[in-house]
């Protein structure tokens, strides 16, 4: 541990532990910013914003989910964790579609991602 230079997210400047670092195009990002970069629709996605806001107001996160989001949650509940490739196959969905759902679920702190080797696994919060 000692001697480690603290890592910082290039986007939000959060200080990161080494195992929380995600690299993209030579820059280090925190998990959230990294996922944001990978999910192209997020900034102008009214549904993501809407979901995040309704979560802030409401108590029951799951009641605001779409059927697809609930399917993802249930799938992860059963499996523990899964890669996007697994879920693309399981749900027969395009990667962008899943990434957008992940962005919503991450905003709501229902789902999170973890990096193992060069793969990203999604799991429940
Ligand atoms: Zn960040």
CSV table of C-alpha atoms and ligand atoms in Angstrom, one decimal:
chain,number,residue,atom,x,y,z
A,1,UNK,CA,0.0,0.0,0.0
A,2,UNK,CA,2.5,2.6,1.1
A,3,UNK,CA,4.3,4.5,-1.6
A,4,UNK,CA,1.3,4.3,-3.9
A,5,UNK,CA,0.6,7.5,-5.6
A,6,UNK,CA,-3.1,8.2,-5.3
A,7,UNK,CA,-5.0,8.0,-8.5
A,8,UNK,CA,-7.4,10.6,-9.6
A,9,UNK,CA,-10.3,10.5,-12.0
A,10,UNK,CA,-9.6,12.7,-15.0
A,11,UNK,CA,-13.1,13.8,-15.1
A,12,UNK,CA,-14.5,14.4,-11.6
A,13,UNK,CA,-11.1,14.4,-9.8
A,14,UNK,CA,-12.3,11.9,-7.2
A,15,UNK,CA,-9.4,10.2,-5.5
A,16,UNK,CA,-9.3,6.5,-6.3
A,17,UNK,CA,-7.9,3.4,-5.0
A,18,UNK,CA,-5.8,1.5,-7.5
A,19,UNK,CA,-8.5,-1.2,-7.8
A,20,UNK,CA,-11.2,1.5,-8.5
A,21,UNK,CA,-9.3,2.8,-11.5
A,22,UNK,CA,-10.5,2.4,-15.0
A,23,UNK,CA,-8.4,3.4,-18.0
A,24,UNK,CA,-9.6,4.8,-21.2
A,25,UNK,CA,-7.5,6.3,-23.9
A,26,UNK,CA,-4.6,6.7,-21.6
A,27,UNK,CA,-6.5,8.5,-18.9
A,28,UNK,CA,-7.7,7.2,-15.5
A,29,UNK,CA,-11.3,7.5,-14.6
A,30,UNK,CA,-13.5,6.4,-11.7
A,31,UNK,CA,-16.1,3.8,-12.3
A,32,UNK,CA,-18.9,6.2,-12.8
A,33,UNK,CA,-17.1,8.5,-15.2
A,34,UNK,CA,-15.7,5.5,-17.1
A,35,UNK,CA,-19.2,4.1,-17.5
A,36,UNK,CA,-20.4,7.5,-18.6
A,37,UNK,CA,-17.8,7.6,-21.3
A,38,UNK,CA,-18.8,4.2,-22.5
A,39,UNK,CA,-22.5,5.0,-22.6
A,40,UNK,CA,-22.9,7.5,-25.3
A,41,UNK,CA,-26.6,8.2,-24.7
A,42,UNK,CA,-26.4,9.2,-21.1
A,43,UNK,CA,-26.0,12.9,-21.1
A,44,UNK,CA,-29.1,13.5,-23.3
A,45,UNK,CA,-31.1,10.6,-22.2
A,46,UNK,CA,-34.3,12.0,-20.7
A,47,UNK,CA,-35.3,8.5,-19.4
A,48,UNK,CA,-32.0,8.1,-17.4
A,49,UNK,CA,-32.5,11.6,-15.9
A,50,UNK,CA,-36.1,10.9,-15.1
A,51,UNK,CA,-35.3,7.6,-13.5
A,52,UNK,CA,-32.5,9.1,-11.4
A,53,UNK,CA,-34.8,11.9,-10.3
A,54,UNK,CA,-37.7,9.7,-9.4
A,55,UNK,CA,-35.4,7.6,-7.3
A,56,UNK,CA,-34.2,10.7,-5.4
A,57,UNK,CA,-37.8,11.4,-4.6
A,58,UNK,CA,-39.2,7.9,-4.1
A,59,UNK,CA,-38.2,5.2,-1.7
A,60,UNK,CA,-38.9,2.1,-3.6
A,61,UNK,CA,-36.3,2.0,-6.3
A,62,UNK,CA,-37.6,-1.1,-8.0
A,63,UNK,CA,-41.1,0.3,-8.5
A,64,UNK,CA,-39.6,2.9,-11.0
A,65,UNK,CA,-38.0,0.2,-13.1
A,66,UNK,CA,-39.1,-0.8,-16.6
A,67,UNK,CA,-39.8,-4.5,-17.2
A,68,UNK,CA,-36.5,-4.8,-19.0
A,69,UNK,CA,-34.6,-3.2,-16.1
A,70,UNK,CA,-36.4,-5.6,-13.7
A,71,UNK,CA,-35.3,-8.5,-15.9
A,72,UNK,CA,-31.7,-7.3,-15.7
A,73,UNK,CA,-32.0,-7.0,-11.9
A,74,UNK,CA,-33.5,-10.5,-11.6
A,75,UNK,CA,-30.9,-12.0,-13.9
A,76,UNK,CA,-28.1,-10.6,-11.8
A,77,UNK,CA,-29.9,-11.7,-8.7
A,78,UNK,CA,-29.8,-15.2,-10.0
A,79,UNK,CA,-26.3,-15.2,-11.4
A,80,UNK,CA,-24.5,-12.9,-9.0
A,81,UNK,CA,-22.6,-11.2,-11.8
A,82,UNK,CA,-22.5,-11.2,-15.5
A,83,UNK,CA,-20.6,-9.5,-18.4
A,84,UNK,CA,-22.4,-7.4,-20.9
A,85,UNK,CA,-21.7,-10.1,-23.6
A,86,UNK,CA,-23.6,-12.7,-21.5
A,87,UNK,CA,-26.5,-10.3,-21.1
A,88,UNK,CA,-26.6,-9.4,-24.7
A,89,UNK,CA,-27.0,-13.0,-25.5
A,90,UNK,CA,-29.4,-13.7,-22.7
A,91,UNK,CA,-31.7,-10.8,-23.5
A,92,UNK,CA,-31.0,-10.7,-27.2
A,93,UNK,CA,-30.3,-7.0,-27.0
A,94,UNK,CA,-27.8,-4.7,-28.7
A,95,UNK,CA,-24.9,-3.5,-26.5
A,96,UNK,CA,-26.0,0.2,-26.7
A,97,UNK,CA,-29.4,-0.8,-25.4
A,98,UNK,CA,-28.0,-2.6,-22.4
A,99,UNK,CA,-25.4,0.1,-21.7
A,100,UNK,CA,-28.2,2.6,-21.5
A,101,UNK,CA,-30.2,0.5,-19.1
A,102,UNK,CA,-27.0,0.0,-17.0
A,103,UNK,CA,-26.5,3.7,-16.9
A,104,UNK,CA,-30.0,4.2,-15.5
A,105,UNK,CA,-29.6,1.3,-13.0
A,106,UNK,CA,-26.2,2.7,-11.9
A,107,UNK,CA,-27.6,6.2,-11.4
A,108,UNK,CA,-30.2,4.6,-9.1
A,109,UNK,CA,-27.5,2.6,-7.3
A,110,UNK,CA,-29.1,-0.7,-8.1
A,111,UNK,CA,-26.3,-2.1,-10.2
A,112,UNK,CA,-22.6,-1.6,-10.2
A,113,UNK,CA,-19.7,-2.7,-12.3
A,114,UNK,CA,-16.4,-4.3,-11.4
A,115,UNK,CA,-13.4,-4.9,-13.5
A,116,UNK,CA,-11.7,-8.3,-13.5
A,117,UNK,CA,-8.7,-8.5,-15.8
A,118,UNK,CA,-9.9,-6.9,-19.0
A,119,UNK,CA,-13.5,-7.8,-18.4
A,120,UNK,CA,-16.3,-5.8,-16.8
A,121,UNK,CA,-18.8,-7.6,-14.7
A,122,UNK,CA,-22.1,-6.2,-13.6
A,123,UNK,CA,-23.6,-7.0,-10.3
A,124,UNK,CA,-26.2,-5.7,-7.9
A,125,UNK,CA,-25.3,-2.9,-5.5
B,1,LIG,ZN1,-14.9,10.4,-12.0
